[in-house]
PDB file of C-alpha atoms in Angstrom:
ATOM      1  CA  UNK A  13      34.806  -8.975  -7.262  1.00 54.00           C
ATOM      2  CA  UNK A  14      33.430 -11.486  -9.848  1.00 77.00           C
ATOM      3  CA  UNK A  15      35.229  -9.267 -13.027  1.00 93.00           C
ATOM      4  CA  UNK A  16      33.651  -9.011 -15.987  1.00 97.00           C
ATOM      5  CA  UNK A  17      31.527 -11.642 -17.364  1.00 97.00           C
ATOM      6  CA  UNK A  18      30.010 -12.455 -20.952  1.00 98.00           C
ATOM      7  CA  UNK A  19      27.737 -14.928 -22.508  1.00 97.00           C
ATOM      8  CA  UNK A  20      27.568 -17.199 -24.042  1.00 97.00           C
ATOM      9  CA  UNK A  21      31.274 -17.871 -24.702  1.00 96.00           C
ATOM     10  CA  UNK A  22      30.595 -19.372 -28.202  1.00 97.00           C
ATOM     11  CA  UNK A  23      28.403 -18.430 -30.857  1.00 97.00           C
ATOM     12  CA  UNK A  24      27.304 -20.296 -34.232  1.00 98.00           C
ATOM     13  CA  UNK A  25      24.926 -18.683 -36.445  1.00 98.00           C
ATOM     14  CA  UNK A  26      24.308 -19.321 -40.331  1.00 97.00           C
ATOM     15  CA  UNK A  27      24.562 -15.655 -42.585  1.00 97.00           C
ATOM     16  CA  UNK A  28      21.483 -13.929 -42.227  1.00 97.00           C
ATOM     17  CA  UNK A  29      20.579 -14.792 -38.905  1.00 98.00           C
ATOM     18  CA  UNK A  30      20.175 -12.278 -35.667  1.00 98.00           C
ATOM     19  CA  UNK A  31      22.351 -12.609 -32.797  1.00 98.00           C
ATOM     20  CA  UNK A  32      22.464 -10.879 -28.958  1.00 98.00           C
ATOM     21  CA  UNK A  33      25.660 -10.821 -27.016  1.00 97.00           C
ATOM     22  CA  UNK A  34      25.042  -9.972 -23.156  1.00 98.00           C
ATOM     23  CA  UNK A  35      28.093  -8.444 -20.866  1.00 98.00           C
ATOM     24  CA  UNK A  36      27.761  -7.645 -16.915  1.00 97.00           C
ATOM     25  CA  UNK A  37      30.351  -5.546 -16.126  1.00 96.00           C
ATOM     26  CA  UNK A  38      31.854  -5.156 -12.430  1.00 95.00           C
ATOM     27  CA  UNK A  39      29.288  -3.578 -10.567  1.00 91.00           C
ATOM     28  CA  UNK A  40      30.487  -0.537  -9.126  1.00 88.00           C
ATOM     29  CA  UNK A  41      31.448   0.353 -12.540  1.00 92.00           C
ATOM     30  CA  UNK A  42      29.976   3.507 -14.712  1.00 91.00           C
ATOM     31  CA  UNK A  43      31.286   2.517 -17.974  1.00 92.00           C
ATOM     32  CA  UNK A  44      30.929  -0.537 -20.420  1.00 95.00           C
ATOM     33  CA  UNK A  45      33.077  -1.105 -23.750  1.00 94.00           C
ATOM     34  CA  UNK A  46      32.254  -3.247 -26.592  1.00 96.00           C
ATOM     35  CA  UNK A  47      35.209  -4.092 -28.962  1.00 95.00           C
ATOM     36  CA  UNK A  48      35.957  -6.488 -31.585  1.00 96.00           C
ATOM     37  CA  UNK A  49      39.219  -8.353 -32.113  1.00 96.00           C
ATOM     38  CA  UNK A  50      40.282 -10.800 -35.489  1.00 95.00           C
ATOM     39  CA  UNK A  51      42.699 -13.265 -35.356  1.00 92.00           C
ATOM     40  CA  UNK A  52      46.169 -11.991 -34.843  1.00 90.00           C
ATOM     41  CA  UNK A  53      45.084  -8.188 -34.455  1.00 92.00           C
ATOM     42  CA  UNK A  54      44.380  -6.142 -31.247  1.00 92.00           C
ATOM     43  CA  UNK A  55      40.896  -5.323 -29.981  1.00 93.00           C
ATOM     44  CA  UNK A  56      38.799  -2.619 -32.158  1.00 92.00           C
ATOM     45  CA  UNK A  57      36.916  -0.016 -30.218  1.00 91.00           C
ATOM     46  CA  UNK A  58      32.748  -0.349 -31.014  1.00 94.00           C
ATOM     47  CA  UNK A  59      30.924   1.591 -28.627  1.00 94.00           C
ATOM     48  CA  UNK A  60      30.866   2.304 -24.897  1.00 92.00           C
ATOM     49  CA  UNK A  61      28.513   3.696 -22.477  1.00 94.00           C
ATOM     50  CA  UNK A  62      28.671   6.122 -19.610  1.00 91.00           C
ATOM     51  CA  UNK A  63      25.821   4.753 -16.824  1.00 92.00           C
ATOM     52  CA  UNK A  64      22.459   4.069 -19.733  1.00 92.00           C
ATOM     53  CA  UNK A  65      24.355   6.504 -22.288  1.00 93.00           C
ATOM     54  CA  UNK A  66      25.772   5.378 -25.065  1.00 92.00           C
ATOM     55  CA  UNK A  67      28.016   8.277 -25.695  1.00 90.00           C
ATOM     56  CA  UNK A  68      30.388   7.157 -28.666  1.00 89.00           C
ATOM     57  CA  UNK A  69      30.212   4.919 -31.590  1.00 90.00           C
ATOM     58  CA  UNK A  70      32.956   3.712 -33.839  1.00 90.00           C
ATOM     59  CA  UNK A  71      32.644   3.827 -37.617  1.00 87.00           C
ATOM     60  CA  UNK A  72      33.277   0.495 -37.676  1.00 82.00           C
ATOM     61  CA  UNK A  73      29.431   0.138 -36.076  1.00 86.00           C
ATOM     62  CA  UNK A  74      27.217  -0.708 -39.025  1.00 89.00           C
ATOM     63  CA  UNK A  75      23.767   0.327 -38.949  1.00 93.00           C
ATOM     64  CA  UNK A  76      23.057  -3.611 -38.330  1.00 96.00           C
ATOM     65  CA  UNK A  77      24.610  -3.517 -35.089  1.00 96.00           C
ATOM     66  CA  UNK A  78      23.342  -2.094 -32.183  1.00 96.00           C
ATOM     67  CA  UNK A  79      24.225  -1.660 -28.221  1.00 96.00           C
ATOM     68  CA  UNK A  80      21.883  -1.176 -25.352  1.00 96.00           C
ATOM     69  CA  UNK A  81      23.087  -1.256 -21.512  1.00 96.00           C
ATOM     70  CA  UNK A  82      19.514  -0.752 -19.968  1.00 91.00           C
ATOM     71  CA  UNK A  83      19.393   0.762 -15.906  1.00 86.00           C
ATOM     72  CA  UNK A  84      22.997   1.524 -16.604  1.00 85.00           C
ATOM     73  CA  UNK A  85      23.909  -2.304 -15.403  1.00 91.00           C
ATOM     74  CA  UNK A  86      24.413  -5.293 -17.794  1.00 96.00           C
ATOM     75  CA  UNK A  87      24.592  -4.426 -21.949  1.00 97.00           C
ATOM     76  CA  UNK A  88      24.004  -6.502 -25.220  1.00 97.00           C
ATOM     77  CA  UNK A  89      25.190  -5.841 -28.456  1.00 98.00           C
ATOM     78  CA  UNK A  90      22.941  -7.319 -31.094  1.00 97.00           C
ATOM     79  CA  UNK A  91      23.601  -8.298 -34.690  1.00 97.00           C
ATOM     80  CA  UNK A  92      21.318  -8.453 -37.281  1.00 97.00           C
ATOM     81  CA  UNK A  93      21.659 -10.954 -40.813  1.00 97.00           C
ATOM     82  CA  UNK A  94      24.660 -11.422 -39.516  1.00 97.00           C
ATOM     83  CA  UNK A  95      27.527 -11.843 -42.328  1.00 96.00           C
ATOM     84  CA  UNK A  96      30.686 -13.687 -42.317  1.00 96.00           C
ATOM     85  CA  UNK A  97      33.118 -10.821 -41.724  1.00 95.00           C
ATOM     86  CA  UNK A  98      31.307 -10.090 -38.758  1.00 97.00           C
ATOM     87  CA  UNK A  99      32.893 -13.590 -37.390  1.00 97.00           C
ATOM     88  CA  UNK A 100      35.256 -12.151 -34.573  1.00 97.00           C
ATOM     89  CA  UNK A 101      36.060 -12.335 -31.174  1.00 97.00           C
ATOM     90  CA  UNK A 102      33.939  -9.259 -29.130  1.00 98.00           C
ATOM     91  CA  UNK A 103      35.096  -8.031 -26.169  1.00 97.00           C
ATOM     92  CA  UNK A 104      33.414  -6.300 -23.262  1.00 97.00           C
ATOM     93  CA  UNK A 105      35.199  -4.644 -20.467  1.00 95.00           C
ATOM     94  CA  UNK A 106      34.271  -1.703 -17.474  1.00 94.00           C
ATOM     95  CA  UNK A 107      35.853   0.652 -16.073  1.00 91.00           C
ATOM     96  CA  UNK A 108      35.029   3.583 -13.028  1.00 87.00           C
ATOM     97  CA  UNK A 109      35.680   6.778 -13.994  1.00 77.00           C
ATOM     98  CA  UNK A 110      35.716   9.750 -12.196  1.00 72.00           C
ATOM     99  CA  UNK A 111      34.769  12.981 -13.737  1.00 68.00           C
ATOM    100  CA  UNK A 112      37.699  14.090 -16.258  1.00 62.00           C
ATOM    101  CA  UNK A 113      40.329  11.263 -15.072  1.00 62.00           C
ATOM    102  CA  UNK A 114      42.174  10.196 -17.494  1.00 60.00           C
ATOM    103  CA  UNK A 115      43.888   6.986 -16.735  1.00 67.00           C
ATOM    104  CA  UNK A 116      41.136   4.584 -15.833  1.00 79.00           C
ATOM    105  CA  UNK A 117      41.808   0.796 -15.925  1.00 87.00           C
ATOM    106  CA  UNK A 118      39.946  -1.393 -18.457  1.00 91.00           C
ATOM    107  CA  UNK A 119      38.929  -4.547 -17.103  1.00 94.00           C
ATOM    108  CA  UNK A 120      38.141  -7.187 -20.045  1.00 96.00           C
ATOM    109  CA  UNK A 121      35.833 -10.137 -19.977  1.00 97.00           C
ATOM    110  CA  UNK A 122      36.385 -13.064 -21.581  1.00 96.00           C
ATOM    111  CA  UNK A 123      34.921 -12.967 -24.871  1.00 97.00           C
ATOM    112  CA  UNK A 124      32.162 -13.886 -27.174  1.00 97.00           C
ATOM    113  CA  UNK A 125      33.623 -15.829 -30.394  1.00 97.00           C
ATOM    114  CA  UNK A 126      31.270 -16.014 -33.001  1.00 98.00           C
ATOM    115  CA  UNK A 127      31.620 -17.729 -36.235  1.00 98.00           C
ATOM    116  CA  UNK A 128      28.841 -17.098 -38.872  1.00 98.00           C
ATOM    117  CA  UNK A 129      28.452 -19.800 -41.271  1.00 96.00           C
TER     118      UNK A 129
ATOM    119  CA  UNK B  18      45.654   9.424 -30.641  1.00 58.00           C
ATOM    120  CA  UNK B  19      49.688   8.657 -30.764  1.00 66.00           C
ATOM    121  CA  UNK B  20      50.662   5.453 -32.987  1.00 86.00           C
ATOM    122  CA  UNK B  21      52.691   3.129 -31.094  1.00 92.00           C
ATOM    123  CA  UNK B  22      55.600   0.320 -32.579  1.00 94.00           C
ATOM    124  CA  UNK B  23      56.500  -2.822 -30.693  1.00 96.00           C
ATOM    125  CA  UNK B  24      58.415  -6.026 -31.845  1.00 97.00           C
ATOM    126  CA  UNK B  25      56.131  -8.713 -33.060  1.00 96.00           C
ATOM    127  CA  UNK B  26      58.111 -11.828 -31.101  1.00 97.00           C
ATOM    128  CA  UNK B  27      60.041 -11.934 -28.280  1.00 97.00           C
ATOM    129  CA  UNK B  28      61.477 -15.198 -26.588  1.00 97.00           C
ATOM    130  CA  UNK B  29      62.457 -15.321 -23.050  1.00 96.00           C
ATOM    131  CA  UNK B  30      63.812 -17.768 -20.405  1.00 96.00           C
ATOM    132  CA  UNK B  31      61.671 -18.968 -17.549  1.00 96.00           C
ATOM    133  CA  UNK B  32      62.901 -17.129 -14.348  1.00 96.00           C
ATOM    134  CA  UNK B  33      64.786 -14.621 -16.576  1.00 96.00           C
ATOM    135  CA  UNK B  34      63.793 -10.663 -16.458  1.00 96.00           C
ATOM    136  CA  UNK B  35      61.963 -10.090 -19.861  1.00 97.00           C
ATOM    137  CA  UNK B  36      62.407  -6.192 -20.813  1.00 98.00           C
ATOM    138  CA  UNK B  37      59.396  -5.465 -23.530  1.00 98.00           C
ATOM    139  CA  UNK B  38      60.086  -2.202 -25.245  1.00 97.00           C
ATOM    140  CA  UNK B  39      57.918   0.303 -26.465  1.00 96.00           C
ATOM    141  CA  UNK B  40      58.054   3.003 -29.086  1.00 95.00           C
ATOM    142  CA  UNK B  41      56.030   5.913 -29.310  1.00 93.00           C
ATOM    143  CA  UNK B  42      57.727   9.211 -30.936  1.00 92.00           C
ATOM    144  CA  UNK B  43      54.534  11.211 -31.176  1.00 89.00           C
ATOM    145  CA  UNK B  44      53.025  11.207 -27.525  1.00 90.00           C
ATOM    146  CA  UNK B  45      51.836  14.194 -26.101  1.00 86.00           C
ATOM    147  CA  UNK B  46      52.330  15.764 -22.873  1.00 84.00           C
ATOM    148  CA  UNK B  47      48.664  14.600 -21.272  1.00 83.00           C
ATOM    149  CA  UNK B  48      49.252  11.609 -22.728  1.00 87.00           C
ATOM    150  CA  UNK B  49      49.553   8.267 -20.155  1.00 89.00           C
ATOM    151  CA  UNK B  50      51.237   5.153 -21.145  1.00 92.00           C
ATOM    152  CA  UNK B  51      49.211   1.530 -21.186  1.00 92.00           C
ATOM    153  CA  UNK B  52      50.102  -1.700 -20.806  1.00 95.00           C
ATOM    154  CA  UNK B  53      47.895  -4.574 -20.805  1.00 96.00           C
ATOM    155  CA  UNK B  54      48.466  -8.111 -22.046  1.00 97.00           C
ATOM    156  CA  UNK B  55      46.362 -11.421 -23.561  1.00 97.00           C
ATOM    157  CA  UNK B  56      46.598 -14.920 -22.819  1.00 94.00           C
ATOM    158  CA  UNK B  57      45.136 -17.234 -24.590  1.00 90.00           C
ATOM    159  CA  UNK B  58      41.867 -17.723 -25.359  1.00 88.00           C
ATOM    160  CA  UNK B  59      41.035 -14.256 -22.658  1.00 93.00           C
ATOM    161  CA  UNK B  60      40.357 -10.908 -23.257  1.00 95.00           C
ATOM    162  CA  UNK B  61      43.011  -8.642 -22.334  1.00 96.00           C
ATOM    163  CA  UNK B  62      44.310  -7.765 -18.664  1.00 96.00           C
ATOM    164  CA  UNK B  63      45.289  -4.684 -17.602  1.00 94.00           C
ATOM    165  CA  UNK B  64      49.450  -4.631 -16.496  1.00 96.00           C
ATOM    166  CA  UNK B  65      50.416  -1.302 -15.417  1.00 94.00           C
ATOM    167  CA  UNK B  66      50.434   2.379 -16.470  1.00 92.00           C
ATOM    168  CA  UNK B  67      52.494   5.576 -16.102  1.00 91.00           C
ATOM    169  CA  UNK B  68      52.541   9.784 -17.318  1.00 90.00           C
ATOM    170  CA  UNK B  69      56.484  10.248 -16.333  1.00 91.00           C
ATOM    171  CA  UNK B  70      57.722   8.711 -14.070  1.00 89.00           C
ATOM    172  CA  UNK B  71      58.769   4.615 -13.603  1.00 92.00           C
ATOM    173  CA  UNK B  72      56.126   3.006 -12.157  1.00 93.00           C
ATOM    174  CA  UNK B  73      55.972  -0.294 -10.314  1.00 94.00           C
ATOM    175  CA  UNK B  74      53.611  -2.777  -9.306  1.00 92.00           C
ATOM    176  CA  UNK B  75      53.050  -6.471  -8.050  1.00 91.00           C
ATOM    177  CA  UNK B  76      53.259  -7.281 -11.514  1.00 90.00           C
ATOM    178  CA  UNK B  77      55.616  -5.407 -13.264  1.00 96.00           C
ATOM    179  CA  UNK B  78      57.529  -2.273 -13.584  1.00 97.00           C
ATOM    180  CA  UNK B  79      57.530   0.553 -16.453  1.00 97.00           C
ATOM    181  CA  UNK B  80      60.298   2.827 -17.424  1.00 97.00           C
ATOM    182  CA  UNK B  81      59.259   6.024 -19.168  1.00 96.00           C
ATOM    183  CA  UNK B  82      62.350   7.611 -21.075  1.00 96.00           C
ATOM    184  CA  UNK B  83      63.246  11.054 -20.070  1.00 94.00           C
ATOM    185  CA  UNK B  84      61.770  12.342 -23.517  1.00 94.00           C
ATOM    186  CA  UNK B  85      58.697   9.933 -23.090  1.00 94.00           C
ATOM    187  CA  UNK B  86      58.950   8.684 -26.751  1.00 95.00           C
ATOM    188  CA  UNK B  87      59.883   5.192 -25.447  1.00 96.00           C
ATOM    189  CA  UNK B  88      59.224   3.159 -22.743  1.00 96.00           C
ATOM    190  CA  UNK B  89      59.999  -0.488 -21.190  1.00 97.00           C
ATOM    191  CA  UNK B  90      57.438  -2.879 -19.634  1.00 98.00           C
ATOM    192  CA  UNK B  91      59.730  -5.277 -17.143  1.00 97.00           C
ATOM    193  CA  UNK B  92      59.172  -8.477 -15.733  1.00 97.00           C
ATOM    194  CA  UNK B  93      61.330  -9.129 -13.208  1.00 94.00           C
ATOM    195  CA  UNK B  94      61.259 -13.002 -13.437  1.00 95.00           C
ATOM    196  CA  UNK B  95      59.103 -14.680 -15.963  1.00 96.00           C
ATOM    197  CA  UNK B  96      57.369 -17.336 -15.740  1.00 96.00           C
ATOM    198  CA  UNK B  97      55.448 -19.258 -17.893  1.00 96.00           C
ATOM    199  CA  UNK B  98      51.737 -17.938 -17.319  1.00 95.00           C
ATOM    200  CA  UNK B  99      53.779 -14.582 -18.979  1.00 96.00           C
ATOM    201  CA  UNK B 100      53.483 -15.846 -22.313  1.00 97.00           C
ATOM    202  CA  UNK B 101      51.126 -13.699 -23.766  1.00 97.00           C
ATOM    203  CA  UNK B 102      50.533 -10.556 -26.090  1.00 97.00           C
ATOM    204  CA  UNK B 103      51.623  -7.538 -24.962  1.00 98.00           C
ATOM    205  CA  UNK B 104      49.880  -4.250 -25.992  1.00 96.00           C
ATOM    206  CA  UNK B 105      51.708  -1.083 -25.202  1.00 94.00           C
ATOM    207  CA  UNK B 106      49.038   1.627 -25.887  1.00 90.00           C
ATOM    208  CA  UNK B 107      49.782   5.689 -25.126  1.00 87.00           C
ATOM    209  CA  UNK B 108      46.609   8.838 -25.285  1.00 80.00           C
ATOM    210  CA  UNK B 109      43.338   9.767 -23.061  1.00 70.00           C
ATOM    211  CA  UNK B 110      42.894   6.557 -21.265  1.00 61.00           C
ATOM    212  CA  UNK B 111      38.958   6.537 -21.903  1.00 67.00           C
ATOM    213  CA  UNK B 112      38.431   3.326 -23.310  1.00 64.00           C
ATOM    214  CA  UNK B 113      37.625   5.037 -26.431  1.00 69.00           C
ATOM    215  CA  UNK B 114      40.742   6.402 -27.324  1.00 70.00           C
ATOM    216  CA  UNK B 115      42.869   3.026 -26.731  1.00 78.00           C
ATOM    217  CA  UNK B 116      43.995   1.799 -30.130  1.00 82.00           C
ATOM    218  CA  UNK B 117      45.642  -1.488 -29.730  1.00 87.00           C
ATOM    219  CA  UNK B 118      48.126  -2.638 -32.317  1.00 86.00           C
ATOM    220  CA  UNK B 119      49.447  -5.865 -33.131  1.00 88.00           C
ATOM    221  CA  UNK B 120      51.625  -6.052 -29.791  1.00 95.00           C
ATOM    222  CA  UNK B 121      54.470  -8.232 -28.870  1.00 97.00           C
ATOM    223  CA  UNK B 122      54.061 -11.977 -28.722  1.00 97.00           C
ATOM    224  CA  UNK B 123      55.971 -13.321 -25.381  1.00 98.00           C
ATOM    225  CA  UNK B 124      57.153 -16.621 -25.731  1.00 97.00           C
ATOM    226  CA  UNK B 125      58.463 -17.734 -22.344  1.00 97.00           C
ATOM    227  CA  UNK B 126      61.139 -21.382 -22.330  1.00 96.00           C
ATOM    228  CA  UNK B 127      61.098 -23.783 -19.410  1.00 94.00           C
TER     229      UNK B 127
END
């Protein structure tokens, strides 16, 4: 079990600029997260996927971001002209669910921080 | 999804049991109780979770109250890689239903 990982770890962009996040979950796992956390708060829920579907999208998701997790297997969440609110911590975690279950584990990576300039 | 309330700080003694308590007034009856915590500089790690009844694990235990509007995350004996955040989160466990507050800062003393 090699958990979730993300990269890069550490982002730097100046305002305006594009940037692509990539998570690979655990691999026996059916569903991928994205969240969002600020200093001092708790994660934010994004957008997750079930297998290739992106089935839910937070209102927090501005048209300039957007989430694809191709073959059902690794996902990247891109941001475009980037601003500096969108400086944040995001998150990525997996889980297996089975059919209506309802108390599947989240397993987190460890984070992209980006800081837009 | 039901609104949680933990204490911002708490301050424990290494080897000590830490209890971490948990409000949550308006949980249904489908509703499971979360915990997971955050170290520093990682994204969070799932603890331990319950519907009713106290739960255990190699980690930690939960009490539910009877009524299930509160509940206690224990650590039997902390030590120092406990200090963390705690998030105490109750609802549908999909990860989209999860709303993370503030949590409880650990702060664990040698």
């Amino acid at each position: 079990d090699t958990g979730v990982s993300q990269n890069p770890r550490h982002k730097i962009t100046k305002r305006g600029q594009n940037v692509t996040f990539r998570c690979d979950p655990i691999s026996e796992h059916n569903r991928l997260y994205w969240y969002r956390q600020t200093l001092g708060q708790g994660p934010e829920f994004l957008t997750y996927f079930q297998n290739e579907a992106q089935l839910e999208k937070s209102r927090l998701l501005s048209d300039r971001f957007s989430a694809e997790r191709p073959k059902g297997s690794f996902s990247t969440l891109e941001i475009q002209r980037t601003e500096q609110g969108d400086s944040a911590m995001y998150l990525c975690a997996s889980s297996q669910r089975h059919g209506s279950a309802t108390n599947e584990k989240l397993f987190f990576g460890s984070g992209t921080q980006l800081s837009v300039l | 999804d039901a609104k949680t309330t933990q204490p911002n700080s708490m301050e424990s003694n290494e080897e000590e049991p830490v209890h971490l308590p948990c409000n949550h007034s308006t949980i249904s009856g489908t509703d499971y109780i979360h915990w997971y915590r955050q170290l520093p500089s990682q994204g969070p790690e799932y603890v331990i979770h319950g519907l009713t009844s106290n739960v255990n694990n190699r980690m930690a235990s939960l009490a539910i109250a009877e009524d299930r509007k509160s509940s206690t995350l224990i650590l039997h004996r902390a030590t120092l890689r406990d200090a963390a955040v705690y998030y105490c989160l109750v609802g549908e466990t999909s990860g989209s239903r999860l709303t993370f507050g503030e949590g409880t800062q650990l702060t664990v003393n040698p």
